[in-house]
Coordinates of N, CA and C and ligand atoms in Angstrom, one line a residue:
M1 N -6.2 -13.0 3.3 CA -5.3 -13.9 2.5 C -5.8 -13.9 1.0
R2 N -4.9 -13.9 0.1 CA -5.2 -13.9 -1.3 C -5.5 -15.4 -1.7
I3 N -6.7 -15.6 -2.3 CA -7.1 -17.0 -2.6 C -6.4 -17.3 -4.0
P4 N -5.6 -18.4 -3.9 CA -4.9 -18.8 -5.2 C -5.9 -19.1 -6.3
M5 N -5.4 -18.8 -7.5 CA -6.3 -18.9 -8.7 C -5.6 -19.5 -9.9
I6 N -6.2 -20.4 -10.6 CA -5.7 -20.9 -11.8 C -6.7 -20.6 -12.9
A7 N -6.4 -19.8 -13.9 CA -7.3 -19.5 -15.0 C -6.9 -20.2 -16.3
A8 N -7.9 -20.7 -17.0 CA -7.7 -21.4 -18.3 C -8.1 -20.4 -19.4
N9 N -7.1 -20.1 -20.2 CA -7.4 -19.2 -21.3 C -7.4 -20.1 -22.6
W10 N -8.6 -20.4 -23.0 CA -8.8 -21.4 -24.1 C -8.6 -20.7 -25.5
K11 N -8.5 -19.4 -25.5 CA -8.3 -18.7 -26.8 C -9.3 -19.1 -27.8
M12 N -9.0 -19.3 -29.0 CA -10.0 -19.6 -30.1 C -10.0 -21.1 -30.3
H13 N -10.3 -21.9 -29.2 CA -10.3 -23.3 -29.3 C -11.6 -23.9 -28.8
K14 N -12.0 -25.1 -29.2 CA -13.1 -25.9 -28.7 C -14.5 -25.4 -29.3
N15 N -15.3 -26.5 -29.5 CA -16.7 -26.2 -29.8 C -17.5 -26.5 -28.5
I16 N -18.9 -26.3 -28.6 CA -19.7 -26.4 -27.3 C -19.6 -27.8 -26.7
S17 N -19.7 -28.9 -27.5 CA -19.7 -30.2 -26.9 C -18.3 -30.6 -26.3
E18 N -17.3 -30.2 -27.0 CA -15.9 -30.4 -26.5 C -15.7 -29.7 -25.2
A19 N -16.3 -28.5 -25.1 CA -16.1 -27.6 -23.9 C -16.8 -28.2 -22.7
V20 N -18.1 -28.6 -22.9 CA -18.8 -29.2 -21.8 C -18.2 -30.5 -21.3
Q21 N -17.8 -31.3 -22.3 CA -17.1 -32.6 -22.0 C -15.9 -32.3 -21.1
F22 N -15.1 -31.3 -21.5 CA -13.9 -30.9 -20.8 C -14.3 -30.7 -19.3
I23 N -15.3 -29.8 -19.1 CA -15.7 -29.4 -17.7 C -16.0 -30.6 -16.9
D24 N -16.9 -31.5 -17.4 CA -17.3 -32.7 -16.7 C -16.1 -33.6 -16.3
Q25 N -15.2 -33.8 -17.3 CA -14.0 -34.6 -17.1 C -13.1 -34.0 -16.1
Y26 N -12.9 -32.7 -16.2 CA -12.0 -31.9 -15.3 C -12.5 -32.0 -13.9
A27 N -13.8 -31.8 -13.7 CA -14.4 -31.7 -12.4 C -14.2 -33.1 -11.7
E28 N -14.2 -34.2 -12.4 CA -14.0 -35.5 -11.8 C -12.6 -35.7 -11.3
L29 N -11.7 -35.1 -12.0 CA -10.2 -35.3 -11.7 C -9.7 -34.3 -10.6
L30 N -10.6 -33.4 -10.3 CA -10.1 -32.3 -9.4 C -10.2 -32.7 -7.9
N31 N -9.1 -32.4 -7.2 CA -9.3 -32.6 -5.7 C -8.8 -31.3 -5.0
A32 N -9.2 -30.2 -5.5 CA -8.7 -28.9 -5.0 C -9.7 -27.8 -4.9
A33 N -10.8 -28.1 -4.2 CA -11.9 -27.2 -4.1 C -11.6 -25.8 -3.6
Q34 N -10.5 -25.7 -2.7 CA -10.3 -24.4 -2.1 C -9.7 -23.4 -3.1
L35 N -9.1 -23.9 -4.1 CA -8.4 -23.0 -5.1 C -9.5 -22.6 -6.1
E36 N -9.4 -21.4 -6.5 CA -10.4 -20.9 -7.5 C -9.9 -21.2 -8.9
T37 N -10.8 -21.9 -9.7 CA -10.5 -22.2 -11.1 C -11.4 -21.4 -11.9
V38 N -10.9 -20.7 -12.9 CA -11.7 -19.9 -13.8 C -11.5 -20.5 -15.2
I39 N -12.6 -20.7 -15.9 CA -12.5 -21.2 -17.3 C -12.9 -20.0 -18.2
C40 N -12.0 -19.7 -19.1 CA -12.3 -18.5 -20.1 C -12.4 -19.0 -21.5
P41 N -13.6 -19.4 -21.9 CA -13.8 -19.8 -23.3 C -14.1 -18.7 -24.2
A42 N -14.1 -19.0 -25.5 CA -14.5 -18.0 -26.5 C -16.0 -17.6 -26.3
F43 N -16.4 -16.4 -26.8 CA -17.8 -15.9 -26.5 C -18.9 -17.0 -26.8
P44 N -18.9 -17.6 -28.0 CA -20.0 -18.5 -28.3 C -20.2 -19.7 -27.3
L45 N -19.2 -20.0 -26.5 CA -19.2 -21.1 -25.6 C -19.6 -20.7 -24.2
L46 N -19.7 -19.3 -23.9 CA -19.9 -18.9 -22.5 C -21.2 -19.4 -21.9
A47 N -22.3 -19.5 -22.6 CA -23.5 -19.9 -22.0 C -23.4 -21.4 -21.5
A48 N -23.0 -22.2 -22.5 CA -22.9 -23.7 -22.1 C -21.9 -24.0 -21.1
V49 N -20.7 -23.3 -21.2 CA -19.6 -23.6 -20.3 C -20.0 -23.0 -18.9
G50 N -20.7 -21.9 -18.9 CA -21.2 -21.3 -17.7 C -22.1 -22.2 -16.9
E51 N -23.0 -22.8 -17.6 CA -23.9 -23.8 -16.9 C -23.1 -24.9 -16.3
A52 N -22.2 -25.5 -17.1 CA -21.4 -26.6 -16.6 C -20.5 -26.2 -15.5
C53 N -19.9 -25.0 -15.5 CA -19.1 -24.5 -14.4 C -19.9 -24.3 -13.2
R54 N -21.1 -23.8 -13.3 CA -21.9 -23.6 -12.0 C -22.3 -25.0 -11.4
R55 N -22.4 -26.0 -12.2 CA -22.7 -27.4 -11.7 C -21.5 -27.8 -10.8
H56 N -20.3 -27.4 -11.1 CA -19.1 -27.9 -10.5 C -18.4 -26.9 -9.6
G57 N -19.0 -25.7 -9.4 CA -18.4 -24.7 -8.5 C -17.1 -24.1 -9.2
L58 N -17.1 -24.0 -10.5 CA -16.0 -23.4 -11.2 C -16.4 -22.0 -11.6
R59 N -15.5 -21.1 -11.8 CA -15.8 -19.7 -12.2 C -15.7 -19.5 -13.7
L60 N -16.5 -18.6 -14.2 CA -16.5 -18.4 -15.7 C -15.8 -17.0 -16.0
G61 N -15.0 -17.0 -17.1 CA -14.4 -15.8 -17.5 C -14.5 -15.6 -19.0
A62 N -14.6 -14.4 -19.5 CA -14.6 -14.1 -20.9 C -13.1 -13.6 -21.3
Q63 N -12.8 -13.6 -22.6 CA -11.5 -13.3 -23.0 C -11.3 -11.9 -23.4
N64 N -12.4 -11.1 -23.5 CA -12.3 -9.7 -24.0 C -13.7 -9.1 -23.7
M65 N -13.8 -7.8 -23.9 CA -15.1 -7.1 -23.7 C -14.9 -5.7 -24.2
Y66 N -16.0 -5.1 -24.7 CA -15.9 -3.7 -25.1 C -16.4 -2.9 -23.8
W67 N -16.1 -1.5 -23.8 CA -16.4 -0.8 -22.6 C -17.8 -0.2 -22.6
E68 N -18.4 0.0 -23.8 CA -19.8 0.6 -23.9 C -20.8 -0.5 -23.5
T69 N -22.0 0.0 -23.0 CA -23.0 -1.0 -22.6 C -23.9 -1.5 -23.7
A70 N -24.1 -0.7 -24.7 CA -24.9 -1.1 -25.9 C -24.6 0.0 -27.0
G71 N -25.0 -0.3 -28.2 CA -24.9 0.7 -29.3 C -24.4 0.1 -30.6
A72 N -24.1 1.0 -31.5 CA -23.7 0.6 -32.8 C -22.2 0.3 -32.8
F73 N -21.8 -0.9 -32.3 CA -20.4 -1.3 -32.2 C -20.4 -2.8 -32.8
T74 N -20.5 -2.9 -34.1 CA -20.6 -4.2 -34.7 C -19.5 -5.1 -34.3
G75 N -19.8 -6.3 -33.9 CA -18.8 -7.3 -33.6 C -18.3 -7.3 -32.1
E76 N -18.8 -6.3 -31.3 CA -18.3 -6.1 -30.0 C -19.3 -6.8 -29.0
V77 N -18.8 -7.0 -27.8 CA -19.6 -7.6 -26.7 C -19.5 -6.7 -25.5
S78 N -20.7 -6.4 -24.9 CA -20.7 -5.4 -23.8 C -20.6 -6.1 -22.4
P79 N -20.3 -5.3 -21.4 CA -20.3 -5.8 -20.0 C -21.6 -6.3 -19.6
L80 N -22.7 -5.7 -20.1 CA -24.1 -6.1 -19.7 C -24.4 -7.5 -20.2
M81 N -23.9 -7.7 -21.5 CA -24.1 -9.0 -22.1 C -23.3 -10.1 -21.3
L82 N -22.1 -9.8 -20.8 CA -21.4 -10.7 -20.0 C -22.0 -11.0 -18.7
K83 N -22.6 -9.9 -18.1 CA -23.3 -10.0 -16.8 C -24.5 -11.0 -16.9
D84 N -25.2 -10.8 -18.1 CA -26.4 -11.6 -18.4 C -26.0 -13.1 -18.4
L85 N -24.8 -13.4 -18.8 CA -24.3 -14.8 -18.9 C -23.6 -15.2 -17.6
Q86 N -23.8 -14.4 -16.6 CA -23.2 -14.7 -15.3 C -21.7 -14.9 -15.3
V87 N -21.0 -14.1 -16.1 CA -19.6 -14.1 -16.2 C -19.0 -13.4 -15.0
D88 N -18.0 -14.1 -14.3 CA -17.4 -13.6 -13.1 C -16.1 -12.7 -13.4
Y89 N -15.4 -13.2 -14.4 CA -14.1 -12.5 -14.7 C -14.0 -12.2 -16.2
V90 N -13.1 -11.2 -16.6 CA -12.9 -11.0 -18.0 C -11.4 -10.7 -18.2
I91 N -10.7 -11.4 -19.1 CA -9.3 -11.1 -19.4 C -9.3 -9.8 -20.2
I92 N -8.5 -8.9 -19.8 CA -8.4 -7.6 -20.5 C -6.9 -7.4 -20.9
G93 N -6.7 -7.0 -22.1 CA -5.3 -6.6 -22.5 C -4.4 -7.7 -22.7
H94 N -4.9 -8.9 -23.1 CA -4.0 -10.0 -23.4 C -3.0 -9.6 -24.5
S95 N -1.8 -10.1 -24.5 CA -0.8 -9.6 -25.5 C -1.3 -9.9 -26.9
E96 N -2.1 -11.0 -27.1 CA -2.6 -11.2 -28.5 C -3.5 -10.1 -28.9
R97 N -4.3 -9.6 -28.0 CA -5.2 -8.5 -28.4 C -4.4 -7.2 -28.6
R98 N -3.4 -7.0 -27.9 CA -2.6 -5.8 -28.1 C -1.8 -5.9 -29.4
R99 N -1.2 -7.1 -29.7 CA -0.3 -7.2 -30.8 C -1.1 -7.4 -32.1
L100 N -2.2 -8.3 -32.1 CA -2.9 -8.7 -33.3 C -4.0 -7.7 -33.6
F101 N -4.6 -7.1 -32.6 CA -5.8 -6.3 -32.8 C -5.6 -4.8 -32.4
G102 N -4.3 -4.5 -32.1 CA -3.9 -3.1 -31.9 C -4.5 -2.4 -30.6
E103 N -4.8 -3.2 -29.6 CA -5.3 -2.6 -28.4 C -4.2 -1.8 -27.7
T104 N -4.6 -0.6 -27.3 CA -3.6 0.3 -26.6 C -3.8 0.3 -25.1
D105 N -2.9 0.8 -24.4 CA -3.0 1.0 -22.9 C -4.3 1.8 -22.6
Q106 N -4.6 2.8 -23.4 CA -5.8 3.6 -23.1 C -7.1 2.8 -23.3
Q107 N -7.1 2.0 -24.3 CA -8.3 1.2 -24.5 C -8.4 0.1 -23.4
V108 N -7.3 -0.4 -23.0 CA -7.3 -1.4 -21.9 C -7.8 -0.7 -20.7
A109 N -7.4 0.5 -20.4 CA -7.9 1.2 -19.2 C -9.4 1.4 -19.2
R110 N -9.9 1.7 -20.4 CA -11.4 1.9 -20.5 C -12.1 0.6 -20.2
K111 N -11.6 -0.5 -20.7 CA -12.2 -1.8 -20.5 C -12.1 -2.2 -19.0
I112 N -11.0 -1.9 -18.4 CA -10.8 -2.2 -17.0 C -11.9 -1.4 -16.1
K113 N -12.0 -0.2 -16.5 CA -12.9 0.7 -15.7 C -14.3 0.2 -15.9
A114 N -14.7 -0.2 -17.1 CA -16.1 -0.7 -17.4 C -16.3 -2.0 -16.7
A115 N -15.3 -2.9 -16.7 CA -15.5 -4.2 -16.0 C -15.7 -3.9 -14.5
C116 N -14.9 -3.0 -13.9 CA -15.1 -2.7 -12.5 C -16.5 -2.1 -12.2
Q117 N -16.9 -1.2 -13.0 CA -18.2 -0.6 -12.8 C -19.3 -1.6 -12.9
H118 N -19.2 -2.6 -13.7 CA -20.2 -3.6 -13.9 C -20.0 -4.9 -13.0
E119 N -19.0 -4.8 -12.1 CA -18.7 -5.8 -11.2 C -18.4 -7.2 -11.9
I120 N -17.6 -7.0 -12.9 CA -17.0 -8.2 -13.5 C -15.5 -8.0 -13.2
I121 N -14.8 -9.1 -12.6 CA -13.5 -8.9 -12.2 C -12.5 -9.0 -13.3
P122 N -11.8 -7.9 -13.6 CA -10.8 -8.0 -14.7 C -9.6 -8.8 -14.4
I123 N -9.1 -9.5 -15.3 CA -7.8 -10.1 -15.2 C -6.9 -9.3 -16.2
L124 N -6.2 -8.4 -15.7 CA -5.4 -7.5 -16.5 C -4.1 -8.1 -16.9
C125 N -3.8 -8.3 -18.2 CA -2.6 -8.9 -18.7 C -1.5 -7.8 -19.0
V126 N -0.3 -8.0 -18.5 CA 0.8 -7.1 -18.8 C 2.0 -7.9 -19.1
G127 N 2.9 -7.4 -19.8 CA 4.2 -8.2 -20.1 C 5.0 -7.5 -21.2
E128 N 6.3 -7.8 -21.1 CA 7.2 -7.2 -22.1 C 7.5 -8.1 -23.3
T129 N 7.9 -7.5 -24.4 CA 8.3 -8.3 -25.5 C 9.8 -8.7 -25.3
L130 N 10.2 -9.6 -26.2 CA 11.6 -10.1 -26.1 C 12.6 -8.9 -26.3
E131 N 12.3 -8.0 -27.3 CA 13.1 -6.9 -27.6 C 13.2 -5.9 -26.4
Q132 N 12.0 -5.7 -25.7 CA 12.0 -4.9 -24.5 C 12.8 -5.5 -23.4
R133 N 12.7 -6.8 -23.3 CA 13.5 -7.5 -22.2 C 15.0 -7.4 -22.5
Q134 N 15.3 -7.6 -23.8 CA 16.8 -7.5 -24.1 C 17.3 -6.1 -23.9
A135 N 16.4 -5.1 -24.1 CA 16.9 -3.7 -23.9 C 16.7 -3.3 -22.4
Q136 N 16.5 -4.3 -21.5 CA 16.4 -4.0 -20.0 C 15.2 -3.1 -19.7
Q137 N 14.2 -3.2 -20.5 CA 13.0 -2.2 -20.3 C 11.9 -2.9 -19.6
T138 N 12.0 -4.1 -19.1 CA 10.9 -4.9 -18.6 C 10.1 -4.1 -17.5
L139 N 10.9 -3.6 -16.5 CA 10.1 -3.0 -15.4 C 9.5 -1.7 -15.8
G140 N 10.1 -0.9 -16.7 CA 9.5 0.3 -17.3 C 8.2 0.0 -18.0
V141 N 8.2 -1.0 -18.8 CA 7.0 -1.4 -19.6 C 5.9 -1.8 -18.7
I142 N 6.2 -2.7 -17.8 CA 5.2 -3.2 -16.8 C 4.6 -2.0 -16.0
S143 N 5.5 -1.1 -15.6 CA 5.0 0.0 -14.8 C 4.1 0.9 -15.6
E144 N 4.4 1.2 -16.8 CA 3.5 2.0 -17.7 C 2.2 1.3 -18.0
Q145 N 2.2 0.0 -18.2 CA 1.0 -0.8 -18.5 C 0.1 -0.8 -17.3
V146 N 0.7 -1.0 -16.1 CA -0.1 -1.1 -14.9 C -0.7 0.2 -14.5
T147 N 0.2 1.2 -14.5 CA -0.3 2.6 -14.1 C -1.4 3.1 -15.0
T148 N -1.2 3.0 -16.3 CA -2.2 3.5 -17.2 C -3.5 2.7 -17.0
A149 N -3.4 1.4 -16.9 CA -4.7 0.5 -16.9 C -5.5 0.8 -15.6
L150 N -4.8 1.2 -14.5 CA -5.5 1.4 -13.2 C -5.8 2.8 -12.9
A151 N -5.4 3.7 -13.8 CA -5.6 5.2 -13.5 C -7.0 5.5 -13.3
G152 N -7.3 6.2 -12.2 CA -8.7 6.7 -12.0 C -9.6 5.8 -11.3
L153 N -9.1 4.6 -10.9 CA -9.9 3.6 -10.1 C -9.8 3.9 -8.6
D154 N -10.8 3.5 -7.9 CA -10.7 3.6 -6.4 C -9.9 2.4 -5.9
P155 N -9.2 2.6 -4.8 CA -8.5 1.4 -4.2 C -9.5 0.2 -3.9
S156 N -10.8 0.5 -3.6 CA -11.7 -0.6 -3.4 C -12.0 -1.4 -4.6
Q157 N -11.8 -0.8 -5.8 CA -12.0 -1.5 -7.1 C -10.7 -2.3 -7.4
V158 N -9.6 -1.6 -7.1 CA -8.3 -2.1 -7.5 C -8.0 -3.4 -6.7
R159 N -8.4 -3.4 -5.4 CA -8.0 -4.6 -4.6 C -8.6 -5.9 -5.1
K160 N -9.7 -5.8 -5.9 CA -10.3 -7.0 -6.4 C -9.8 -7.5 -7.7
I161 N -9.0 -6.6 -8.3 CA -8.5 -6.9 -9.7 C -7.4 -8.0 -9.6
V162 N -7.4 -8.8 -10.7 CA -6.3 -9.8 -10.8 C -5.4 -9.3 -11.9
I163 N -4.1 -9.4 -11.7 CA -3.1 -9.0 -12.7 C -2.3 -10.2 -13.1
A164 N -2.2 -10.4 -14.4 CA -1.5 -11.6 -14.9 C -0.2 -11.0 -15.6
Y165 N 1.0 -11.4 -15.0 CA 2.2 -11.0 -15.7 C 2.5 -12.1 -16.7
E166 N 2.5 -11.7 -18.0 CA 2.7 -12.6 -19.1 C 3.7 -12.1 -20.0
P167 N 5.0 -12.4 -19.8 CA 6.0 -12.0 -20.8 C 5.6 -12.5 -22.2
V168 N 5.6 -11.6 -23.2 CA 5.1 -12.0 -24.5 C 5.9 -13.1 -25.1
W169 N 7.2 -13.1 -24.8 CA 8.1 -14.1 -25.4 C 7.9 -15.5 -24.8
A170 N 7.2 -15.5 -23.7 CA 7.0 -16.8 -23.0 C 5.7 -17.5 -23.4
I171 N 4.8 -16.7 -24.1 CA 3.5 -17.2 -24.4 C 3.5 -18.1 -25.6
G172 N 3.1 -19.4 -25.3 CA 3.0 -20.4 -26.4 C 4.4 -20.8 -26.9
S173 N 5.4 -20.4 -26.3 CA 6.8 -20.7 -26.8 C 7.4 -21.9 -26.2
G174 N 6.9 -22.4 -25.1 CA 7.5 -23.5 -24.4 C 8.6 -23.0 -23.5
L175 N 8.9 -21.7 -23.5 CA 10.0 -21.1 -22.7 C 9.4 -20.2 -21.7
A176 N 9.1 -20.8 -20.5 CA 8.6 -20.0 -19.4 C 9.6 -19.1 -18.8
A177 N 9.2 -18.0 -18.1 CA 10.1 -17.2 -17.3 C 10.6 -18.1 -16.1
T178 N 11.7 -17.8 -15.5 CA 12.0 -18.5 -14.3 C 11.0 -18.0 -13.2
A179 N 10.8 -18.8 -12.2 CA 9.9 -18.4 -11.1 C 10.5 -17.2 -10.4
A180 N 11.8 -17.1 -10.3 CA 12.5 -16.0 -9.6 C 12.3 -14.7 -10.3
D181 N 12.4 -14.8 -11.7 CA 12.2 -13.6 -12.5 C 10.7 -13.1 -12.4
A182 N 9.8 -14.1 -12.5 CA 8.4 -13.7 -12.4 C 8.0 -13.1 -11.1
D183 N 8.6 -13.7 -10.0 CA 8.4 -13.2 -8.7 C 8.9 -11.8 -8.5
A184 N 10.0 -11.5 -9.1 CA 10.6 -10.1 -9.0 C 9.7 -9.1 -9.7
V185 N 9.1 -9.5 -10.9 CA 8.2 -8.6 -11.6 C 6.9 -8.4 -10.8
A186 N 6.4 -9.5 -10.2 CA 5.2 -9.5 -9.4 C 5.4 -8.5 -8.2
A187 N 6.6 -8.6 -7.6 CA 6.9 -7.7 -6.5 C 6.9 -6.2 -6.9
Q188 N 7.4 -6.0 -8.2 CA 7.5 -4.7 -8.7 C 6.0 -4.2 -9.0
V189 N 5.2 -5.1 -9.4 CA 3.8 -4.7 -9.7 C 3.1 -4.2 -8.4
R190 N 3.4 -5.0 -7.3 CA 2.9 -4.6 -6.0 C 3.4 -3.2 -5.5
K191 N 4.7 -3.0 -5.8 CA 5.3 -1.7 -5.5 C 4.6 -0.6 -6.2
I192 N 4.4 -0.8 -7.5 CA 3.7 0.3 -8.3 C 2.3 0.6 -7.8
I193 N 1.6 -0.5 -7.4 CA 0.2 -0.3 -6.9 C 0.3 0.3 -5.5
G194 N 1.2 0.0 -4.8 CA 1.4 0.6 -3.4 C 1.6 2.1 -3.6
E195 N 2.4 2.5 -4.6 CA 2.7 3.9 -4.8 C 1.5 4.6 -5.4
Q196 N 0.8 4.0 -6.3 CA -0.4 4.6 -7.0 C -1.6 4.6 -6.1
F197 N -1.7 3.6 -5.2 CA -2.9 3.6 -4.3 C -2.4 3.5 -2.9
N198 N -2.3 2.3 -2.3 CA -1.8 2.2 -1.0 C -1.3 0.8 -0.7
L199 N -0.6 0.6 0.4 CA 0.1 -0.7 0.6 C -0.9 -1.8 0.8
K200 N -2.0 -1.5 1.4 CA -3.0 -2.6 1.7 C -3.6 -3.1 0.3
T201 N -3.9 -2.1 -0.5 CA -4.4 -2.5 -1.9 C -3.4 -3.3 -2.6
A202 N -2.1 -3.0 -2.5 CA -1.1 -3.7 -3.2 C -1.0 -5.1 -2.7
Q203 N -1.2 -5.3 -1.4 CA -1.2 -6.6 -0.8 C -2.4 -7.5 -1.1
D204 N -3.5 -6.9 -1.4 CA -4.7 -7.6 -1.7 C -4.8 -8.1 -3.1
V205 N -4.2 -7.4 -4.1 CA -4.3 -7.7 -5.5 C -3.7 -9.1 -5.7
R206 N -4.4 -9.9 -6.5 CA -3.8 -11.2 -6.8 C -3.0 -11.1 -8.1
I207 N -1.8 -11.7 -8.1 CA -1.0 -11.6 -9.3 C -0.7 -13.0 -9.8
L208 N -1.0 -13.2 -11.1 CA -0.8 -14.5 -11.7 C 0.5 -14.5 -12.6
Y209 N 1.1 -15.6 -12.8 CA 2.1 -15.7 -13.9 C 1.4 -16.4 -15.1
G210 N 1.7 -16.0 -16.3 CA 1.3 -16.7 -17.5 C 2.4 -16.7 -18.5
G211 N 2.4 -17.8 -19.3 CA 3.4 -18.0 -20.3 C 4.1 -19.4 -20.2
S212 N 3.6 -20.3 -21.0 CA 4.2 -21.7 -21.0 C 4.1 -22.4 -19.7
V213 N 3.1 -22.1 -18.9 CA 2.9 -22.8 -17.6 C 2.4 -24.3 -18.0
N214 N 3.0 -25.2 -17.3 CA 2.6 -26.6 -17.5 C 2.6 -27.4 -16.2
R215 N 2.3 -28.7 -16.3 CA 2.3 -29.5 -15.0 C 3.6 -29.6 -14.4
D216 N 4.7 -29.5 -15.1 CA 6.0 -29.6 -14.5 C 6.5 -28.4 -13.8
N217 N 6.1 -27.2 -14.3 CA 6.7 -26.0 -13.7 C 5.7 -25.2 -12.8
I218 N 4.5 -25.7 -12.7 CA 3.5 -24.9 -11.9 C 3.9 -24.8 -10.5
A219 N 4.5 -25.9 -9.9 CA 4.8 -25.9 -8.5 C 5.8 -24.7 -8.1
E220 N 6.8 -24.5 -9.0 CA 7.7 -23.4 -8.8 C 7.1 -22.0 -8.7
F221 N 6.1 -21.8 -9.6 CA 5.4 -20.5 -9.6 C 4.6 -20.4 -8.4
M222 N 3.9 -21.5 -8.0 CA 3.1 -21.4 -6.8 C 3.9 -21.2 -5.5
Q223 N 5.1 -21.6 -5.5 CA 6.0 -21.4 -4.3 C 6.5 -20.0 -4.2
A224 N 6.5 -19.2 -5.3 CA 7.0 -17.8 -5.3 C 6.1 -17.0 -4.5
A225 N 6.7 -16.2 -3.6 CA 5.9 -15.5 -2.5 C 4.9 -14.5 -3.1
E226 N 5.2 -13.8 -4.2 CA 4.4 -12.7 -4.7 C 3.4 -13.2 -5.8
I227 N 3.5 -14.5 -6.2 CA 2.6 -15.0 -7.2 C 1.5 -15.9 -6.6
D228 N 0.3 -15.6 -7.1 CA -0.9 -16.2 -6.5 C -1.6 -17.2 -7.4
G229 N -1.0 -17.5 -8.5 CA -1.6 -18.5 -9.4 C -1.1 -18.3 -10.8
A230 N -1.8 -18.9 -11.8 CA -1.4 -18.9 -13.1 C -2.5 -18.7 -14.1
L231 N -2.1 -18.1 -15.3 CA -3.0 -18.0 -16.4 C -2.4 -19.0 -17.5
V232 N -3.2 -20.0 -17.8 CA -2.7 -21.1 -18.6 C -3.4 -21.2 -19.9
G233 N -2.6 -21.2 -21.0 CA -3.1 -21.3 -22.3 C -3.1 -22.7 -22.8
G234 N -2.1 -23.1 -23.6 CA -2.0 -24.4 -24.3 C -2.3 -25.5 -23.3
A235 N -1.7 -25.5 -22.1 CA -1.9 -26.6 -21.2 C -3.2 -26.7 -20.5
S236 N -4.1 -25.7 -20.8 CA -5.5 -25.8 -20.2 C -6.5 -26.4 -21.1
L237 N -6.0 -26.9 -22.3 CA -7.0 -27.4 -23.3 C -7.3 -28.9 -23.1
D238 N -6.5 -29.6 -22.3 CA -6.7 -31.0 -22.1 C -7.1 -31.1 -20.6
A239 N -8.2 -31.8 -20.4 CA -8.8 -31.8 -19.0 C -7.8 -32.5 -18.0
S240 N -7.2 -33.6 -18.4 CA -6.3 -34.3 -17.4 C -5.1 -33.4 -17.1
V241 N -4.5 -32.8 -18.2 CA -3.3 -31.9 -17.9 C -3.7 -30.7 -17.1
F242 N -4.8 -30.1 -17.4 CA -5.2 -28.9 -16.6 C -5.5 -29.3 -15.1
A243 N -6.2 -30.5 -15.0 CA -6.5 -30.9 -13.6 C -5.2 -31.2 -12.8
A244 N -4.2 -31.8 -13.5 CA -2.9 -32.0 -12.9 C -2.3 -30.7 -12.4
I245 N -2.4 -29.7 -13.3 CA -1.8 -28.4 -12.9 C -2.6 -27.8 -11.7
V246 N -3.9 -27.9 -11.7 CA -4.6 -27.3 -10.6 C -4.4 -28.1 -9.3
N247 N -4.4 -29.4 -9.4 CA -4.2 -30.2 -8.2 C -2.8 -30.0 -7.6
T248 N -1.8 -29.8 -8.5 CA -0.4 -29.5 -8.0 C -0.4 -28.1 -7.3
A249 N -1.0 -27.2 -8.0 CA -1.1 -25.8 -7.4 C -1.7 -25.8 -6.1
A250 N -2.8 -26.6 -5.9 CA -3.5 -26.6 -4.6 C -2.6 -27.3 -3.5
E251 N -1.9 -28.3 -3.9 CA -1.0 -29.0 -3.0 C 0.1 -28.1 -2.4
V252 N 0.6 -27.3 -3.4 CA 1.7 -26.4 -3.0 C 1.1 -25.2 -2.1
S253 N 0.0 -24.7 -2.5 CA -0.6 -23.5 -1.9 C -1.1 -23.9 -0.5
F254 N -1.7 -25.0 -0.3 CA -2.3 -25.4 1.0 C -1.5 -26.4 1.8
A255 N -0.2 -26.5 1.4 CA 0.7 -27.5 2.1 C 0.8 -27.1 3.6
Ligands
LIG301 P1 0.4 -20.4 -22.9 O1 -0.5 -19.1 -23.0 O2 0.2 -21.0 -21.6 O3 0.0 -21.3 -24.1 O4 1.8 -19.9 -23.1 C1 -0.8 -18.3 -21.9 C2 -1.7 -17.1 -22.3 O5 -1.6 -16.7 -23.5 O6 -2.5 -16.6 -21.5

């Protein structure tokens, strides 16, 4: 069975004391221990947030990573550095990284491979832009992003990966995809993985939806058969809002 997951993508928000206070507040409001919660803060917060997460049984994620282990790569952070901080997950290929920092599918693939090699579970983000959606290119774009990112991996690595379907137009816009549309894309992602690897692997991969998830729409996404959770940006910054999202997700998943 795929364990449902809600991941918080804090992006470039919060300082250390705000972050630790969030975790303590959030943990008090939480009544959903069976569901996996991952907190993904900015790099400078990883140590403090990690300590707080371990106190409360939450998982820790980073928002990016370079593929080399060490060397002259000014400004980059390596998988070994993340391992040292006991990071469990790493978001790879978020659309903000692709759009604002020029990350390509090939770079995303190298990062995914490095994360797998170092046993940090990647949360691979894929999604189409508004123009691509309007041109009916959604499935083609997703297919290309998934296939390139996972090329060369073993099925045993792929089955542990988390994929987040995040339509670019839905991120931070207040305009989420419908659960039915997101479910159809998630089904397509499983089909692609089934063809690239095998059916068992496709069934094991967890697929999240991301893009304007909030406390009011989370239930619909959790009810969708192919969707195993959510990657939450804006609505993950407030402890009570995020706890409401996770508690609702757990109620739906374990009903
Ligand atoms: P959002 O962001 O929830 O604020 O739309 C999601 C994301 O970028 O991962």
